[in-house]
Amino acid sequence: MLCLSGGGAMAAPAVALPGLGADSHRSVVDVNTAPWRILGRVQTSLGGRCTGFAVAPTVMLTAAHCLWLPATRHYIQPEDVHVLMGYAMGQYRLHAQVTRFVIAPGYDPANEGGTASEDRATLVLDRPVVLSGDLVPYGSAPMGAAAMLVGYPQDRPEVPYGDLSCQINGLALNGLIHHDCSATRGDSGGPLFVRQPDGQWGIVGIDVLATEGRGGFAAPLPH
């Protein structure tokens, strides 16, 4: 397994990116329509980029490792983290400033692989970024269920880009949700959608890890 990092400004060749493969299938989505209105690009003043999604009008989730600075061995300051909602090709619906964030207690950046199931950060924003009606409920992730995963990957950082036709492969022993969605660096923090028994989409996890070929793992949502 390989960790999905935030991704920088330079696009990398797809063959060099984990989580993708020769059979990857991704497309651009419209972030001004449901269920993608909850999607935002999380970026820092130091150039880091990840994906995040709203779970309340002023609250977003992303991957905790996106906020960790290996050089200083500290998390970045909240005032250096920004969210661009509906970002595509330099345009966005609105900008929000992170006022504070909370890292899941069980996550340890020094043991990223061993604590990946807790790789979550809750971002508190300075303004509402979605309406309550835009929010997507949490769901369950049965094996074989249809899934979707969209974010701002390193090789396509200027557009919301992802896999709309993938599935859940099951649960790992540590609680991570295994999927076969095409996702790579920069997609970290993106929501893993799963088709629910009633036909609606629900969010089941936060994308945090990629495999050598197509697919990866998502951290389960907090209870």
PDB file of N, CA and C in Angstrom, residues 27-131:
ATOM      1  N   SER A  27     -13.513  10.428 -14.980  1.00  0.00           N
ATOM      2  CA  SER A  27     -14.127  11.493 -15.762  1.00  0.00           C
ATOM      3  C   SER A  27     -14.331  12.722 -14.889  1.00  0.00           C
ATOM      4  N   VAL A  28     -14.568  13.847 -15.524  1.00  0.00           N
ATOM      5  CA  VAL A  28     -14.824  15.101 -14.823  1.00  0.00           C
ATOM      6  C   VAL A  28     -16.275  15.120 -14.352  1.00  0.00           C
ATOM      7  N   VAL A  29     -16.518  15.669 -13.156  1.00  0.00           N
ATOM      8  CA  VAL A  29     -17.885  15.823 -12.657  1.00  0.00           C
ATOM      9  C   VAL A  29     -18.211  17.297 -12.496  1.00  0.00           C
ATOM     10  N   ASP A  30     -19.493  17.592 -12.437  1.00  0.00           N
ATOM     11  CA  ASP A  30     -19.972  18.957 -12.238  1.00  0.00           C
ATOM     12  C   ASP A  30     -20.165  19.183 -10.744  1.00  0.00           C
ATOM     13  N   VAL A  31     -19.271  19.975 -10.140  1.00  0.00           N
ATOM     14  CA  VAL A  31     -19.328  20.186  -8.692  1.00  0.00           C
ATOM     15  C   VAL A  31     -20.414  21.178  -8.277  1.00  0.00           C
ATOM     16  N   ASN A  32     -21.216  21.626  -9.221  1.00  0.00           N
ATOM     17  CA  ASN A  32     -22.342  22.487  -8.885  1.00  0.00           C
ATOM     18  C   ASN A  32     -23.657  21.719  -8.877  1.00  0.00           C
ATOM     19  N   THR A  33     -23.578  20.389  -8.987  1.00  0.00           N
ATOM     20  CA  THR A  33     -24.765  19.553  -8.937  1.00  0.00           C
ATOM     21  C   THR A  33     -24.593  18.493  -7.858  1.00  0.00           C
ATOM     22  N   ALA A  34     -25.717  17.939  -7.395  1.00  0.00           N
ATOM     23  CA  ALA A  34     -25.697  16.877  -6.390  1.00  0.00           C
ATOM     24  C   ALA A  34     -25.164  15.590  -7.015  1.00  0.00           C
ATOM     25  N   PRO A  35     -24.434  14.743  -6.271  1.00  0.00           N
ATOM     26  CA  PRO A  35     -24.085  14.949  -4.853  1.00  0.00           C
ATOM     27  C   PRO A  35     -22.760  15.668  -4.652  1.00  0.00           C
ATOM     28  N   TRP A  36     -22.223  16.249  -5.733  1.00  0.00           N
ATOM     29  CA  TRP A  36     -20.848  16.765  -5.702  1.00  0.00           C
ATOM     30  C   TRP A  36     -20.720  18.164  -5.135  1.00  0.00           C
ATOM     31  N   ARG A  37     -21.826  18.813  -4.795  1.00  0.00           N
ATOM     32  CA  ARG A  37     -21.732  20.166  -4.237  1.00  0.00           C
ATOM     33  C   ARG A  37     -21.008  20.199  -2.892  1.00  0.00           C
ATOM     34  N   ILE A  38     -20.893  19.056  -2.242  1.00  0.00           N
ATOM     35  CA  ILE A  38     -20.197  19.004  -0.953  1.00  0.00           C
ATOM     36  C   ILE A  38     -18.681  18.982  -1.123  1.00  0.00           C
ATOM     37  N   LEU A  39     -18.212  18.804  -2.357  1.00  0.00           N
ATOM     38  CA  LEU A  39     -16.786  18.629  -2.607  1.00  0.00           C
ATOM     39  C   LEU A  39     -16.045  19.964  -2.599  1.00  0.00           C
ATOM     40  N   GLY A  40     -14.857  19.975  -1.993  1.00  0.00           N
ATOM     41  CA  GLY A  40     -14.018  21.170  -1.992  1.00  0.00           C
ATOM     42  C   GLY A  40     -12.553  20.804  -2.133  1.00  0.00           C
ATOM     43  N   ARG A  41     -11.774  21.727  -2.669  1.00  0.00           N
ATOM     44  CA  ARG A  41     -10.325  21.511  -2.712  1.00  0.00           C
ATOM     45  C   ARG A  41      -9.728  22.134  -1.463  1.00  0.00           C
ATOM     46  N   VAL A  42      -9.029  21.333  -0.699  1.00  0.00           N
ATOM     47  CA  VAL A  42      -8.382  21.783   0.535  1.00  0.00           C
ATOM     48  C   VAL A  42      -6.938  22.102   0.188  1.00  0.00           C
ATOM     49  N   GLN A  43      -6.524  23.334   0.405  1.00  0.00           N
ATOM     50  CA  GLN A  43      -5.160  23.699   0.070  1.00  0.00           C
ATOM     51  C   GLN A  43      -4.554  24.558   1.166  1.00  0.00           C
ATOM     52  N   THR A  44      -3.234  24.528   1.208  1.00  0.00           N
ATOM     53  CA  THR A  44      -2.516  25.240   2.255  1.00  0.00           C
ATOM     54  C   THR A  44      -1.666  26.344   1.652  1.00  0.00           C
ATOM     55  N   SER A  45      -1.259  27.268   2.493  1.00  0.00           N
ATOM     56  CA  SER A  45      -0.406  28.369   2.049  1.00  0.00           C
ATOM     57  C   SER A  45       0.983  27.887   1.654  1.00  0.00           C
ATOM     58  N   LEU A  46       1.309  26.624   1.976  1.00  0.00           N
ATOM     59  CA  LEU A  46       2.602  26.046   1.617  1.00  0.00           C
ATOM     60  C   LEU A  46       2.543  25.262   0.302  1.00  0.00           C
ATOM     61  N   GLY A  47       1.379  25.254  -0.322  1.00  0.00           N
ATOM     62  CA  GLY A  47       1.253  24.600  -1.617  1.00  0.00           C
ATOM     63  C   GLY A  47       0.666  23.215  -1.597  1.00  0.00           C
ATOM     64  N   GLY A  48       0.336  22.680  -0.422  1.00  0.00           N
ATOM     65  CA  GLY A  48      -0.275  21.362  -0.351  1.00  0.00           C
ATOM     66  C   GLY A  48      -1.705  21.384  -0.840  1.00  0.00           C
ATOM     67  N   ARG A  49      -2.127  20.296  -1.469  1.00  0.00           N
ATOM     68  CA  ARG A  49      -3.488  20.195  -1.983  1.00  0.00           C
ATOM     69  C   ARG A  49      -4.048  18.817  -1.703  1.00  0.00           C
ATOM     70  N   CYS A  50      -5.269  18.786  -1.222  1.00  0.00           N
ATOM     71  CA  CYS A  50      -6.003  17.548  -1.011  1.00  0.00           C
ATOM     72  C   CYS A  50      -7.458  17.803  -1.369  1.00  0.00           C
ATOM     73  N   THR A  51      -8.293  16.873  -1.003  1.00  0.00           N
ATOM     74  CA  THR A  51      -9.727  16.982  -1.242  1.00  0.00           C
ATOM     75  C   THR A  51     -10.436  16.939   0.108  1.00  0.00           C
ATOM     76  N   GLY A  52     -11.600  17.543   0.189  1.00  0.00           N
ATOM     77  CA  GLY A  52     -12.410  17.481   1.395  1.00  0.00           C
ATOM     78  C   GLY A  52     -13.878  17.533   1.022  1.00  0.00           C
ATOM     79  N   PHE A  53     -14.743  17.283   2.012  1.00  0.00           N
ATOM     80  CA  PHE A  53     -16.181  17.322   1.732  1.00  0.00           C
ATOM     81  C   PHE A  53     -16.929  17.793   2.966  1.00  0.00           C
ATOM     82  N   ALA A  54     -17.998  18.518   2.721  1.00  0.00           N
ATOM     83  CA  ALA A  54     -18.798  19.087   3.801  1.00  0.00           C
ATOM     84  C   ALA A  54     -19.697  18.028   4.420  1.00  0.00           C
ATOM     85  N   VAL A  55     -19.752  18.019   5.759  1.00  0.00           N
ATOM     86  CA  VAL A  55     -20.668  17.149   6.491  1.00  0.00           C
ATOM     87  C   VAL A  55     -21.656  17.966   7.317  1.00  0.00           C
ATOM     88  N   ALA A  56     -21.500  19.273   7.299  1.00  0.00           N
ATOM     89  CA  ALA A  56     -22.400  20.242   7.904  1.00  0.00           C
ATOM     90  C   ALA A  56     -22.101  21.565   7.193  1.00  0.00           C
ATOM     91  N   PRO A  57     -22.981  22.549   7.276  1.00  0.00           N
ATOM     92  CA  PRO A  57     -22.736  23.806   6.548  1.00  0.00           C
ATOM     93  C   PRO A  57     -21.382  24.441   6.829  1.00  0.00           C
ATOM     94  N   THR A  58     -20.860  24.320   8.057  1.00  0.00           N
ATOM     95  CA  THR A  58     -19.572  24.944   8.387  1.00  0.00           C
ATOM     96  C   THR A  58     -18.517  23.930   8.817  1.00  0.00           C
ATOM     97  N   VAL A  59     -18.710  22.650   8.460  1.00  0.00           N
ATOM     98  CA  VAL A  59     -17.770  21.598   8.864  1.00  0.00           C
ATOM     99  C   VAL A  59     -17.437  20.728   7.661  1.00  0.00           C
ATOM    100  N   MET A  60     -16.133  20.442   7.496  1.00  0.00           N
ATOM    101  CA  MET A  60     -15.687  19.537   6.445  1.00  0.00           C
ATOM    102  C   MET A  60     -14.804  18.449   7.030  1.00  0.00           C
ATOM    103  N   LEU A  61     -14.683  17.355   6.299  1.00  0.00           N
ATOM    104  CA  LEU A  61     -13.746  16.297   6.638  1.00  0.00           C
ATOM    105  C   LEU A  61     -12.689  16.197   5.552  1.00  0.00           C
ATOM    106  N   THR A  62     -11.484  15.836   5.947  1.00  0.00           N
ATOM    107  CA  THR A  62     -10.410  15.536   5.013  1.00  0.00           C
ATOM    108  C   THR A  62      -9.483  14.523   5.681  1.00  0.00           C
ATOM    109  N   ALA A  63      -8.436  14.135   4.991  1.00  0.00           N
ATOM    110  CA  ALA A  63      -7.466  13.207   5.575  1.00  0.00           C
ATOM    111  C   ALA A  63      -6.499  13.976   6.471  1.00  0.00           C
ATOM    112  N   ALA A  64      -6.223  13.437   7.650  1.00  0.00           N
ATOM    113  CA  ALA A  64      -5.328  14.106   8.592  1.00  0.00           C
ATOM    114  C   ALA A  64      -3.924  14.261   8.025  1.00  0.00           C
ATOM    115  N   HIS A  65      -3.483  13.277   7.230  1.00  0.00           N
ATOM    116  CA  HIS A  65      -2.106  13.359   6.741  1.00  0.00           C
ATOM    117  C   HIS A  65      -1.900  14.550   5.800  1.00  0.00           C
ATOM    118  N   CYS A  66      -2.981  15.096   5.280  1.00  0.00           N
ATOM    119  CA  CYS A  66      -2.873  16.277   4.415  1.00  0.00           C
ATOM    120  C   CYS A  66      -2.414  17.516   5.192  1.00  0.00           C
ATOM    121  N   LEU A  67      -2.580  17.508   6.497  1.00  0.00           N
ATOM    122  CA  LEU A  67      -2.272  18.678   7.330  1.00  0.00           C
ATOM    123  C   LEU A  67      -0.954  18.521   8.092  1.00  0.00           C
ATOM    124  N   TRP A  68      -0.304  17.386   7.927  1.00  0.00           N
ATOM    125  CA  TRP A  68       0.944  17.100   8.639  1.00  0.00           C
ATOM    126  C   TRP A  68       2.131  17.599   7.832  1.00  0.00           C
ATOM    127  N   LEU A  69       3.089  18.241   8.518  1.00  0.00           N
ATOM    128  CA  LEU A  69       4.287  18.765   7.866  1.00  0.00           C
ATOM    129  C   LEU A  69       5.485  17.920   8.303  1.00  0.00           C
ATOM    130  N   PRO A  70       5.935  16.985   7.476  1.00  0.00           N
ATOM    131  CA  PRO A  70       7.049  16.111   7.871  1.00  0.00           C
ATOM    132  C   PRO A  70       8.318  16.888   8.213  1.00  0.00           C
ATOM    133  N   ALA A  71       8.555  18.008   7.543  1.00  0.00           N
ATOM    134  CA  ALA A  71       9.792  18.757   7.771  1.00  0.00           C
ATOM    135  C   ALA A  71       9.873  19.313   9.191  1.00  0.00           C
ATOM    136  N   THR A  72       8.733  19.732   9.734  1.00  0.00           N
ATOM    137  CA  THR A  72       8.719  20.316  11.083  1.00  0.00           C
ATOM    138  C   THR A  72       8.174  19.341  12.125  1.00  0.00           C
ATOM    139  N   ARG A  73       7.567  18.223  11.645  1.00  0.00           N
ATOM    140  CA  ARG A  73       6.949  17.239  12.514  1.00  0.00           C
ATOM    141  C   ARG A  73       5.846  17.869  13.371  1.00  0.00           C
ATOM    142  N   HIS A  74       5.120  18.774  12.750  1.00  0.00           N
ATOM    143  CA  HIS A  74       3.955  19.401  13.368  1.00  0.00           C
ATOM    144  C   HIS A  74       2.855  19.527  12.314  1.00  0.00           C
ATOM    145  N   TYR A  75       1.632  19.698  12.801  1.00  0.00           N
ATOM    146  CA  TYR A  75       0.539  20.007  11.879  1.00  0.00           C
ATOM    147  C   TYR A  75       0.613  21.482  11.490  1.00  0.00           C
ATOM    148  N   ILE A  76       0.149  21.757  10.291  1.00  0.00           N
ATOM    149  CA  ILE A  76       0.106  23.127   9.813  1.00  0.00           C
ATOM    150  C   ILE A  76      -0.875  23.930  10.672  1.00  0.00           C
ATOM    151  N   GLN A  77      -0.698  25.232  10.736  1.00  0.00           N
ATOM    152  CA  GLN A  77      -1.609  26.082  11.499  1.00  0.00           C
ATOM    153  C   GLN A  77      -2.949  26.220  10.767  1.00  0.00           C
ATOM    154  N   PRO A  78      -4.053  26.247  11.502  1.00  0.00           N
ATOM    155  CA  PRO A  78      -5.369  26.335  10.845  1.00  0.00           C
ATOM    156  C   PRO A  78      -5.497  27.525   9.893  1.00  0.00           C
ATOM    157  N   GLU A  79      -4.908  28.672  10.271  1.00  0.00           N
ATOM    158  CA  GLU A  79      -5.047  29.853   9.415  1.00  0.00           C
ATOM    159  C   GLU A  79      -4.352  29.704   8.069  1.00  0.00           C
ATOM    160  N   ASP A  80      -3.542  28.665   7.917  1.00  0.00           N
ATOM    161  CA  ASP A  80      -2.860  28.413   6.645  1.00  0.00           C
ATOM    162  C   ASP A  80      -3.590  27.385   5.781  1.00  0.00           C
ATOM    163  N   VAL A  81      -4.807  27.020   6.195  1.00  0.00           N
ATOM    164  CA  VAL A  81      -5.594  26.040   5.448  1.00  0.00           C
ATOM    165  C   VAL A  81      -6.846  26.720   4.904  1.00  0.00           C
ATOM    166  N   HIS A  82      -7.091  26.522   3.616  1.00  0.00           N
ATOM    167  CA  HIS A  82      -8.225  27.144   2.937  1.00  0.00           C
ATOM    168  C   HIS A  82      -9.016  26.084   2.192  1.00  0.00           C
ATOM    169  N   VAL A  83     -10.293  26.372   1.966  1.00  0.00           N
ATOM    170  CA  VAL A  83     -11.164  25.477   1.218  1.00  0.00           C
ATOM    171  C   VAL A  83     -11.784  26.255   0.064  1.00  0.00           C
ATOM    172  N   LEU A  84     -11.696  25.692  -1.129  1.00  0.00           N
ATOM    173  CA  LEU A  84     -12.329  26.262  -2.314  1.00  0.00           C
ATOM    174  C   LEU A  84     -13.452  25.319  -2.737  1.00  0.00           C
ATOM    175  N   MET A  85     -14.683  25.762  -2.560  1.00  0.00           N
ATOM    176  CA  MET A  85     -15.835  24.934  -2.886  1.00  0.00           C
ATOM    177  C   MET A  85     -16.179  25.061  -4.362  1.00  0.00           C
ATOM    178  N   GLY A  86     -16.456  23.899  -4.976  1.00  0.00           N
ATOM    179  CA  GLY A  86     -16.824  23.904  -6.383  1.00  0.00           C
ATOM    180  C   GLY A  86     -15.700  24.309  -7.300  1.00  0.00           C
ATOM    181  N   TYR A  87     -14.472  24.016  -6.904  1.00  0.00           N
ATOM    182  CA  TYR A  87     -13.318  24.460  -7.686  1.00  0.00           C
ATOM    183  C   TYR A  87     -13.224  23.720  -9.019  1.00  0.00           C
ATOM    184  N   ALA A  88     -12.974  24.478 -10.098  1.00  0.00           N
ATOM    185  CA  ALA A  88     -12.709  23.901 -11.417  1.00  0.00           C
ATOM    186  C   ALA A  88     -12.040  24.960 -12.277  1.00  0.00           C
ATOM    187  N   MET A  89     -10.857  24.664 -12.741  1.00  0.00           N
ATOM    188  CA  MET A  89     -10.116  25.521 -13.673  1.00  0.00           C
ATOM    189  C   MET A  89      -9.967  26.954 -13.171  1.00  0.00           C
ATOM    190  N   GLY A  90      -9.610  27.081 -11.894  1.00  0.00           N
ATOM    191  CA  GLY A  90      -9.362  28.396 -11.322  1.00  0.00           C
ATOM    192  C   GLY A  90     -10.595  29.131 -10.835  1.00  0.00           C
ATOM    193  N   GLN A  91     -11.775  28.587 -11.085  1.00  0.00           N
ATOM    194  CA  GLN A  91     -13.025  29.202 -10.642  1.00  0.00           C
ATOM    195  C   GLN A  91     -13.602  28.400  -9.478  1.00  0.00           C
ATOM    196  N   TYR A  92     -14.324  29.066  -8.582  1.00  0.00           N
ATOM    197  CA  TYR A  92     -14.947  28.370  -7.468  1.00  0.00           C
ATOM    198  C   TYR A  92     -16.131  29.170  -6.959  1.00  0.00           C
ATOM    199  N   ARG A  93     -17.062  28.474  -6.303  1.00  0.00           N
ATOM    200  CA  ARG A  93     -18.269  29.132  -5.795  1.00  0.00           C
ATOM    201  C   ARG A  93     -17.956  30.047  -4.637  1.00  0.00           C
ATOM    202  N   LEU A  94     -17.112  29.561  -3.736  1.00  0.00           N
ATOM    203  CA  LEU A  94     -16.755  30.380  -2.576  1.00  0.00           C
ATOM    204  C   LEU A  94     -15.483  29.856  -1.920  1.00  0.00           C
ATOM    205  N   HIS A  95     -14.880  30.746  -1.169  1.00  0.00           N
ATOM    206  CA  HIS A  95     -13.659  30.432  -0.417  1.00  0.00           C
ATOM    207  C   HIS A  95     -13.990  30.484   1.067  1.00  0.00           C
ATOM    208  N   ALA A  96     -13.479  29.530   1.815  1.00  0.00           N
ATOM    209  CA  ALA A  96     -13.663  29.525   3.270  1.00  0.00           C
ATOM    210  C   ALA A  96     -12.313  29.328   3.943  1.00  0.00           C
ATOM    211  N   GLN A  97     -12.174  29.964   5.086  1.00  0.00           N
ATOM    212  CA  GLN A  97     -10.965  29.854   5.892  1.00  0.00           C
ATOM    213  C   GLN A  97     -11.203  28.839   7.011  1.00  0.00           C
ATOM    214  N   VAL A  98     -10.241  27.987   7.261  1.00  0.00           N
ATOM    215  CA  VAL A  98     -10.332  27.064   8.392  1.00  0.00           C
ATOM    216  C   VAL A  98      -9.967  27.818   9.665  1.00  0.00           C
ATOM    217  N   THR A  99     -10.838  27.783  10.649  1.00  0.00           N
ATOM    218  CA  THR A  99     -10.574  28.479  11.915  1.00  0.00           C
ATOM    219  C   THR A  99      -9.914  27.546  12.941  1.00  0.00           C
ATOM    220  N   ARG A 100     -10.228  26.263  12.848  1.00  0.00           N
ATOM    221  CA  ARG A 100      -9.570  25.265  13.693  1.00  0.00           C
ATOM    222  C   ARG A 100      -9.839  23.899  13.100  1.00  0.00           C
ATOM    223  N   PHE A 101      -9.023  22.929  13.463  1.00  0.00           N
ATOM    224  CA  PHE A 101      -9.300  21.558  13.028  1.00  0.00           C
ATOM    225  C   PHE A 101      -8.978  20.598  14.156  1.00  0.00           C
ATOM    226  N   VAL A 102      -9.611  19.442  14.087  1.00  0.00           N
ATOM    227  CA  VAL A 102      -9.454  18.399  15.105  1.00  0.00           C
ATOM    228  C   VAL A 102      -8.995  17.126  14.406  1.00  0.00           C
ATOM    229  N   ILE A 103      -7.860  16.601  14.834  1.00  0.00           N
ATOM    230  CA  ILE A 103      -7.336  15.346  14.302  1.00  0.00           C
ATOM    231  C   ILE A 103      -7.911  14.182  15.113  1.00  0.00           C
ATOM    232  N   ALA A 104      -8.330  13.127  14.431  1.00  0.00           N
ATOM    233  CA  ALA A 104      -8.848  11.951  15.140  1.00  0.00           C
ATOM    234  C   ALA A 104      -7.813  11.468  16.156  1.00  0.00           C
ATOM    235  N   PRO A 105      -8.222  11.214  17.399  1.00  0.00           N
ATOM    236  CA  PRO A 105      -7.274  10.884  18.475  1.00  0.00           C
ATOM    237  C   PRO A 105      -6.369   9.696  18.181  1.00  0.00           C
ATOM    238  N   GLY A 106      -6.845   8.722  17.412  1.00  0.00           N
ATOM    239  CA  GLY A 106      -6.051   7.525  17.175  1.00  0.00           C
ATOM    240  C   GLY A 106      -5.039   7.633  16.051  1.00  0.00           C
ATOM    241  N   TYR A 107      -5.018   8.773  15.345  1.00  0.00           N
ATOM    242  CA  TYR A 107      -4.107   8.891  14.208  1.00  0.00           C
ATOM    243  C   TYR A 107      -2.715   9.319  14.652  1.00  0.00           C
ATOM    244  N   ASP A 108      -1.698   8.607  14.133  1.00  0.00           N
ATOM    245  CA  ASP A 108      -0.311   8.917  14.450  1.00  0.00           C
ATOM    246  C   ASP A 108       0.460   9.058  13.139  1.00  0.00           C
ATOM    247  N   PRO A 109       0.865  10.282  12.760  1.00  0.00           N
ATOM    248  CA  PRO A 109       1.578  10.464  11.491  1.00  0.00           C
ATOM    249  C   PRO A 109       2.913   9.736  11.451  1.00  0.00           C
ATOM    250  N   ALA A 110       3.459   9.374  12.614  1.00  0.00           N
ATOM    251  CA  ALA A 110       4.693   8.600  12.650  1.00  0.00           C
ATOM    252  C   ALA A 110       4.434   7.123  12.370  1.00  0.00           C
ATOM    253  N   ASN A 111       3.182   6.719  12.422  1.00  0.00           N
ATOM    254  CA  ASN A 111       2.782   5.340  12.126  1.00  0.00           C
ATOM    255  C   ASN A 111       1.579   5.399  11.192  1.00  0.00           C
ATOM    256  N   GLU A 112       1.795   6.019  10.052  1.00  0.00           N
ATOM    257  CA  GLU A 112       0.695   6.318   9.142  1.00  0.00           C
ATOM    258  C   GLU A 112      -0.030   5.067   8.677  1.00  0.00           C
ATOM    259  N   GLY A 113       0.724   4.038   8.286  1.00  0.00           N
ATOM    260  CA  GLY A 113       0.096   2.815   7.819  1.00  0.00           C
ATOM    261  C   GLY A 113      -0.683   2.108   8.912  1.00  0.00           C
ATOM    262  N   GLY A 114      -0.138   2.091  10.120  1.00  0.00           N
ATOM    263  CA  GLY A 114      -0.778   1.388  11.217  1.00  0.00           C
ATOM    264  C   GLY A 114      -1.987   2.090  11.792  1.00  0.00           C
ATOM    265  N   THR A 115      -2.111   3.388  11.557  1.00  0.00           N
ATOM    266  CA  THR A 115      -3.244   4.143  12.108  1.00  0.00           C
ATOM    267  C   THR A 115      -4.094   4.767  11.009  1.00  0.00           C
ATOM    268  N   ALA A 116      -3.989   4.235   9.795  1.00  0.00           N
ATOM    269  CA  ALA A 116      -4.703   4.827   8.655  1.00  0.00           C
ATOM    270  C   ALA A 116      -6.210   4.817   8.825  1.00  0.00           C
ATOM    271  N   SER A 117      -6.740   3.876   9.614  1.00  0.00           N
ATOM    272  CA  SER A 117      -8.191   3.841   9.810  1.00  0.00           C
ATOM    273  C   SER A 117      -8.683   5.029  10.629  1.00  0.00           C
ATOM    274  N   GLU A 118      -7.755   5.778  11.243  1.00  0.00           N
ATOM    275  CA  GLU A 118      -8.111   6.984  12.002  1.00  0.00           C
ATOM    276  C   GLU A 118      -7.613   8.251  11.297  1.00  0.00           C
ATOM    277  N   ASP A 119      -7.268   8.129  10.034  1.00  0.00           N
ATOM    278  CA  ASP A 119      -6.686   9.246   9.273  1.00  0.00           C
ATOM    279  C   ASP A 119      -7.785  10.232   8.872  1.00  0.00           C
ATOM    280  N   ARG A 120      -8.277  10.983   9.865  1.00  0.00           N
ATOM    281  CA  ARG A 120      -9.368  11.924   9.648  1.00  0.00           C
ATOM    282  C   ARG A 120      -9.057  13.255  10.317  1.00  0.00           C
ATOM    283  N   ALA A 121      -9.450  14.328   9.652  1.00  0.00           N
ATOM    284  CA  ALA A 121      -9.376  15.660  10.247  1.00  0.00           C
ATOM    285  C   ALA A 121     -10.710  16.354  10.026  1.00  0.00           C
ATOM    286  N   THR A 122     -11.227  16.938  11.085  1.00  0.00           N
ATOM    287  CA  THR A 122     -12.471  17.709  11.015  1.00  0.00           C
ATOM    288  C   THR A 122     -12.115  19.184  10.954  1.00  0.00           C
ATOM    289  N   LEU A 123     -12.547  19.843   9.878  1.00  0.00           N
ATOM    290  CA  LEU A 123     -12.235  21.253   9.667  1.00  0.00           C
ATOM    291  C   LEU A 123     -13.441  22.110  10.031  1.00  0.00           C
ATOM    292  N   VAL A 124     -13.227  23.095  10.860  1.00  0.00           N
ATOM    293  CA  VAL A 124     -14.274  24.060  11.207  1.00  0.00           C
ATOM    294  C   VAL A 124     -14.017  25.320  10.391  1.00  0.00           C
ATOM    295  N   LEU A 125     -15.027  25.781   9.669  1.00  0.00           N
ATOM    296  CA  LEU A 125     -14.866  26.873   8.713  1.00  0.00           C
ATOM    297  C   LEU A 125     -15.463  28.179   9.227  1.00  0.00           C
ATOM    298  N   ASP A 126     -15.020  29.261   8.621  1.00  0.00           N
ATOM    299  CA  ASP A 126     -15.466  30.577   9.067  1.00  0.00           C
ATOM    300  C   ASP A 126     -16.795  31.005   8.462  1.00  0.00           C
ATOM    301  N   ARG A 127     -17.370  30.177   7.595  1.00  0.00           N
ATOM    302  CA  ARG A 127     -18.652  30.509   6.981  1.00  0.00           C
ATOM    303  C   ARG A 127     -19.291  29.233   6.441  1.00  0.00           C
ATOM    304  N   PRO A 128     -20.606  29.244   6.228  1.00  0.00           N
ATOM    305  CA  PRO A 128     -21.253  28.083   5.623  1.00  0.00           C
ATOM    306  C   PRO A 128     -20.796  27.922   4.175  1.00  0.00           C
ATOM    307  N   VAL A 129     -20.580  26.664   3.779  1.00  0.00           N
ATOM    308  CA  VAL A 129     -20.127  26.403   2.409  1.00  0.00           C
ATOM    309  C   VAL A 129     -21.155  25.616   1.591  1.00  0.00           C
ATOM    310  N   VAL A 130     -22.137  25.047   2.262  1.00  0.00           N
ATOM    311  CA  VAL A 130     -23.231  24.344   1.575  1.00  0.00           C
ATOM    312  C   VAL A 130     -24.521  24.598   2.347  1.00  0.00           C
ATOM    313  N   LEU A 131     -25.629  24.302   1.694  1.00  0.00           N
ATOM    314  CA  LEU A 131     -26.914  24.306   2.370  1.00  0.00           C
ATOM    315  C   LEU A 131     -27.148  22.935   2.993  1.00  0.00           C
TER     316      LEU A 131
END
